Short mmCIF file of C-alpha atoms in Angstrom, two decimals:
data_model
loop_
_atom_site.label_atom_id
_atom_site.label_comp_id
_atom_site.label_asym_id
_atom_site.label_seq_id
_atom_site.Cartn_x
_atom_site.Cartn_y
_atom_site.Cartn_z
CA MET A 1 39.43 16.07 11.07
CA GLY A 2 40.58 18.99 8.92
CA ILE A 3 42.63 16.81 6.54
CA GLN A 4 42.32 17.78 2.89
CA VAL A 5 42.31 14.91 0.39
CA CYS A 6 41.27 14.54 -3.22
CA SER A 7 38.10 12.71 -4.25
CA ARG A 8 40.18 9.91 -5.81
CA THR A 9 41.77 9.15 -2.44
CA VAL A 10 38.35 9.04 -0.81
CA SER A 11 37.13 6.66 -3.52
CA VAL A 12 40.11 4.32 -3.01
CA LEU A 13 39.70 4.28 0.77
CA MET A 14 35.97 3.60 0.49
CA THR A 15 36.62 0.72 -1.92
CA GLN A 16 39.19 -0.81 0.43
CA ALA A 17 36.76 -0.55 3.35
CA GLY A 18 33.84 -1.96 1.34
CA ILE A 19 31.84 1.27 1.65
CA HIS A 20 29.57 2.41 -1.16
CA GLY A 21 27.63 5.63 -1.50
CA LEU A 22 23.87 5.52 -2.07
CA PRO A 23 22.52 7.27 -5.18
CA GLY A 24 20.04 10.06 -4.64
CA PRO A 25 16.51 10.03 -6.05
CA ILE A 26 16.00 10.63 -9.74
CA ARG A 27 14.39 14.04 -10.08
CA ILE A 28 11.89 14.64 -12.84
CA LYS A 29 10.60 18.16 -13.24
CA ARG A 30 7.25 17.20 -14.74
CA LEU A 31 5.32 14.04 -15.53
CA ARG A 32 4.88 13.47 -19.26
CA GLY A 33 1.33 13.63 -20.46
CA VAL A 34 -0.03 14.78 -17.08
CA VAL A 35 -1.04 18.40 -16.53
CA THR A 36 -0.41 19.41 -12.91
CA ALA A 37 -0.32 22.62 -10.92
CA ASP A 38 2.85 24.49 -9.99
CA ASP A 39 4.57 24.27 -6.61
CA LEU A 40 3.00 27.12 -4.63
CA VAL A 41 4.81 26.20 -1.41
CA ASN A 42 8.51 25.90 -2.35
CA ARG A 43 9.28 24.16 0.97
CA MET A 44 8.03 27.16 2.98
CA PHE A 45 5.50 25.47 5.24
CA HIS A 46 5.19 28.02 8.05
CA ARG A 47 1.81 29.75 8.12
CA LEU A 48 0.32 32.37 10.45
CA ARG A 49 -3.34 31.40 10.11
CA PRO A 50 -5.34 28.19 9.82
CA HIS A 51 -6.37 26.84 6.39
CA GLU A 52 -3.74 28.84 4.50
CA LEU A 53 -1.90 25.63 3.67
CA TRP A 54 -2.95 22.01 3.86
CA VAL A 55 -0.48 19.25 3.01
CA THR A 56 -1.58 15.73 2.15
CA ASP A 57 -0.09 12.34 1.35
CA ILE A 58 -0.65 8.57 1.60
CA THR A 59 1.12 5.98 3.73
CA GLN A 60 0.76 2.20 3.83
CA HIS A 61 1.40 -0.60 6.32
CA HIS A 62 1.13 -4.36 6.13
CA THR A 63 -1.09 -6.70 8.14
CA ARG A 64 -1.53 -10.47 7.90
CA GLU A 65 -4.67 -9.83 5.86
CA GLY A 66 -2.92 -7.44 3.47
CA TRP A 67 -2.08 -3.77 3.11
CA VAL A 68 -3.84 -0.86 4.81
CA TYR A 69 -3.63 2.60 3.21
CA CYS A 70 -4.15 5.89 5.00
CA ALA A 71 -4.50 9.34 3.43
CA ALA A 72 -4.30 12.37 5.69
CA VAL A 73 -4.61 16.15 5.38
CA LEU A 74 -2.51 18.26 7.77
CA ASP A 75 -2.95 21.98 8.49
CA ALA A 76 0.51 23.57 8.36
CA PHE A 77 -0.53 26.25 10.86
CA SER A 78 -1.16 23.94 13.82
CA ARG A 79 0.14 20.56 12.55
CA ARG A 80 -3.37 19.23 13.17
CA ILE A 81 -4.71 16.39 11.05
CA VAL A 82 -7.95 17.89 9.77
CA GLY A 83 -8.95 15.05 7.44
CA TRP A 84 -8.11 11.39 7.00
CA SER A 85 -9.28 8.25 5.24
CA ILE A 86 -8.37 4.56 5.64
CA ASP A 87 -8.99 1.78 3.10
CA SER A 88 -7.62 -1.46 1.69
CA ARG A 89 -7.20 0.18 -1.72
CA GLN A 90 -4.94 3.03 -2.78
CA ASP A 91 -7.03 4.98 -5.27
CA SER A 92 -8.41 8.45 -5.86
CA THR A 93 -11.40 7.74 -3.60
CA LEU A 94 -9.01 7.38 -0.66
CA VAL A 95 -7.55 10.88 -1.05
CA VAL A 96 -10.86 12.53 -1.99
CA ASN A 97 -12.49 11.14 1.17
CA ALA A 98 -9.70 12.58 3.32
CA LEU A 99 -10.02 15.97 1.62
CA ASP A 100 -13.82 15.88 1.90
CA MET A 101 -13.54 15.31 5.65
CA ALA A 102 -11.21 18.30 5.99
CA ILE A 103 -13.48 20.57 3.94
CA ARG A 104 -16.66 19.53 5.77
CA ASN A 105 -15.15 19.89 9.23
CA ARG A 106 -13.17 23.10 8.67
CA ARG A 107 -15.03 24.94 5.90
CA PRO A 108 -11.99 26.89 4.71
CA LYS A 109 -12.33 30.25 3.03
CA PRO A 110 -11.35 30.43 -0.65
CA GLY A 111 -7.68 30.89 -1.50
CA GLY A 112 -6.05 28.24 0.67
CA ILE A 113 -3.49 25.84 -0.80
CA VAL A 114 -3.71 22.04 -0.90
CA HIS A 115 -0.18 20.69 -1.46
CA ALA A 116 0.58 17.11 -2.51
CA ASP A 117 3.06 15.02 -4.48
CA HIS A 118 2.62 13.70 -8.00
CA GLY A 119 0.98 10.41 -7.07
CA THR A 120 -1.70 9.35 -9.52
CA GLN A 121 -4.34 9.68 -6.80
CA PHE A 122 -3.51 13.37 -6.34
CA THR A 123 -3.10 14.19 -10.03
CA SER A 124 -6.48 12.59 -10.80
CA TRP A 125 -9.22 14.81 -12.20
CA VAL A 126 -11.62 14.07 -9.33
CA PHE A 127 -9.11 15.17 -6.66
CA GLY A 128 -8.24 18.38 -8.48
CA GLU A 129 -11.90 19.15 -9.10
CA ARG A 130 -12.70 18.71 -5.38
CA ILE A 131 -9.97 21.21 -4.52
CA ARG A 132 -11.18 23.77 -7.03
CA SER A 133 -14.88 23.33 -6.15
CA ALA A 134 -14.03 24.33 -2.56
CA GLY A 135 -12.28 27.49 -3.78
CA LEU A 136 -8.84 26.13 -2.90
CA LEU A 137 -5.64 26.05 -4.96
CA PRO A 138 -3.81 22.84 -5.92
CA SER A 139 -0.03 22.65 -5.53
CA PHE A 140 2.45 19.90 -6.38
CA GLY A 141 6.06 19.43 -5.34
CA THR A 142 8.85 18.01 -7.48
CA VAL A 143 8.52 14.36 -8.46
CA GLY A 144 10.55 12.03 -6.22
CA ASP A 145 11.63 14.72 -3.75
CA GLY A 146 10.32 14.11 -0.20
CA LEU A 147 11.59 17.51 1.00
CA ASP A 148 8.91 19.22 -1.11
CA ASN A 149 6.32 17.70 1.25
CA ALA A 150 8.54 17.49 4.32
CA MET A 151 5.90 18.44 6.88
CA MET A 152 3.65 15.58 5.83
CA GLU A 153 6.60 13.18 5.69
CA SER A 154 7.45 14.19 9.26
CA PHE A 155 3.98 13.20 10.42
CA TRP A 156 4.22 9.81 8.72
CA SER A 157 7.62 9.26 10.31
CA SER A 158 6.18 9.97 13.77
CA MET A 159 3.28 7.59 13.20
CA GLN A 160 5.64 4.92 11.88
CA ILE A 161 7.88 5.11 14.95
CA GLU A 162 5.23 5.68 17.61
CA LEU A 163 2.56 3.30 16.33
CA LEU A 164 3.04 1.20 13.22
CA ASN A 165 6.45 -0.32 13.93
CA ARG A 166 5.77 -1.10 17.59
CA ARG A 167 3.95 -4.37 16.87
CA ARG A 168 2.79 -6.74 14.16
CA TRP A 169 -0.76 -6.24 13.00
CA LYS A 170 -3.09 -9.20 12.39
CA THR A 171 -6.14 -7.59 10.79
CA ARG A 172 -6.93 -4.56 8.69
CA VAL A 173 -9.69 -3.55 11.10
CA GLY A 174 -7.34 -3.70 14.06
CA LEU A 175 -4.78 -1.49 12.34
CA ALA A 176 -7.44 0.93 11.07
CA ASN A 177 -8.78 1.36 14.61
CA ALA A 178 -5.27 1.96 15.92
CA ILE A 179 -4.60 4.61 13.27
CA PHE A 180 -7.88 6.34 14.14
CA GLU A 181 -6.95 6.43 17.85
CA PHE A 182 -3.44 7.65 17.06
CA ILE A 183 -4.72 10.57 14.98
CA GLU A 184 -7.81 11.67 16.88
CA ILE A 185 -6.99 10.71 20.47
CA PHE A 186 -3.20 10.96 20.72
CA TYR A 187 -1.73 13.11 17.96
CA ASN A 188 -4.27 15.94 17.73
CA ARG A 189 -5.06 16.11 21.46
CA GLN A 190 -2.03 14.83 23.40
CA ARG A 191 1.18 14.92 21.35
CA ARG A 192 3.18 18.09 21.99
CA HIS A 193 5.28 19.82 19.33
CA SER A 194 8.37 21.90 19.95
CA ALA A 195 7.43 24.07 16.95
CA LEU A 196 4.14 24.90 18.71
CA GLY A 197 5.75 25.88 22.01
CA TYR A 198 5.30 22.30 23.29
CA ARG A 199 1.55 22.48 22.87
CA THR A 200 -0.70 19.99 21.15
CA PRO A 201 -2.25 20.95 17.80
CA ILE A 202 -5.67 21.55 19.33
CA GLU A 203 -4.21 23.54 22.25
CA TYR A 204 -2.27 25.68 19.80
CA GLU A 205 -5.40 26.47 17.83
CA LEU A 206 -7.39 27.32 20.95
CA LEU A 207 -4.66 29.59 22.31
CA SER A 208 -3.97 31.38 19.04
CA GLU A 209 -5.48 34.75 18.39
CA ASN A 210 -6.63 33.68 14.95
CA ASP A 211 -10.30 33.03 14.40
CA ILE A 212 -10.73 29.41 13.35
CA THR A 213 -14.53 29.44 13.52
CA PRO A 214 -15.91 27.77 10.35
CA ALA A 215 -17.15 30.24 7.80
CA ALA A 216 -20.90 30.56 7.38
CA GLY A 217 -22.32 28.42 4.60
#
């Protein structure tokens, strides 16, 4: 409203109204005792060609039988999910399987970046070794800062709103099947993105002038 007041006045008014501010996340620059790669992305997710940048993360959702965990790999160029894995356990195998699927299906040329957070699954030796063995470069954002992996967080938010929160899930198998259909049938092939000129990820790849043909083995 254009009224200038001091912070003390704001504090008093908030106290009288029963309003309390929420603390921000605690930011830690580096995990102690864990050697990780630098942040090669710096929140700049836009890419002009496929396989230049993949972002990856894990989400979880509850069923009556217990938790279901999903790891996914997203190509920043087209927003397409190029690899995914679903399991009842949240371990390094979950994320390696998702990355393996992306590498097998897309066969990226050396030099691309795989960007993740500092979860123990991603900082594990086996995950880092799989990245390097494919000629790719590992990258990690700041601990506890979702903006450093904002593109992946945006995908999880869409799946949460458009699928996971729309009903209660009885079985792990039922939820796993629904996640598969959401990714492969709806998201990659039918869901339009304003950032892609209101095209789907697959349409955007097909219409782009970039060559996305897998490299020869």
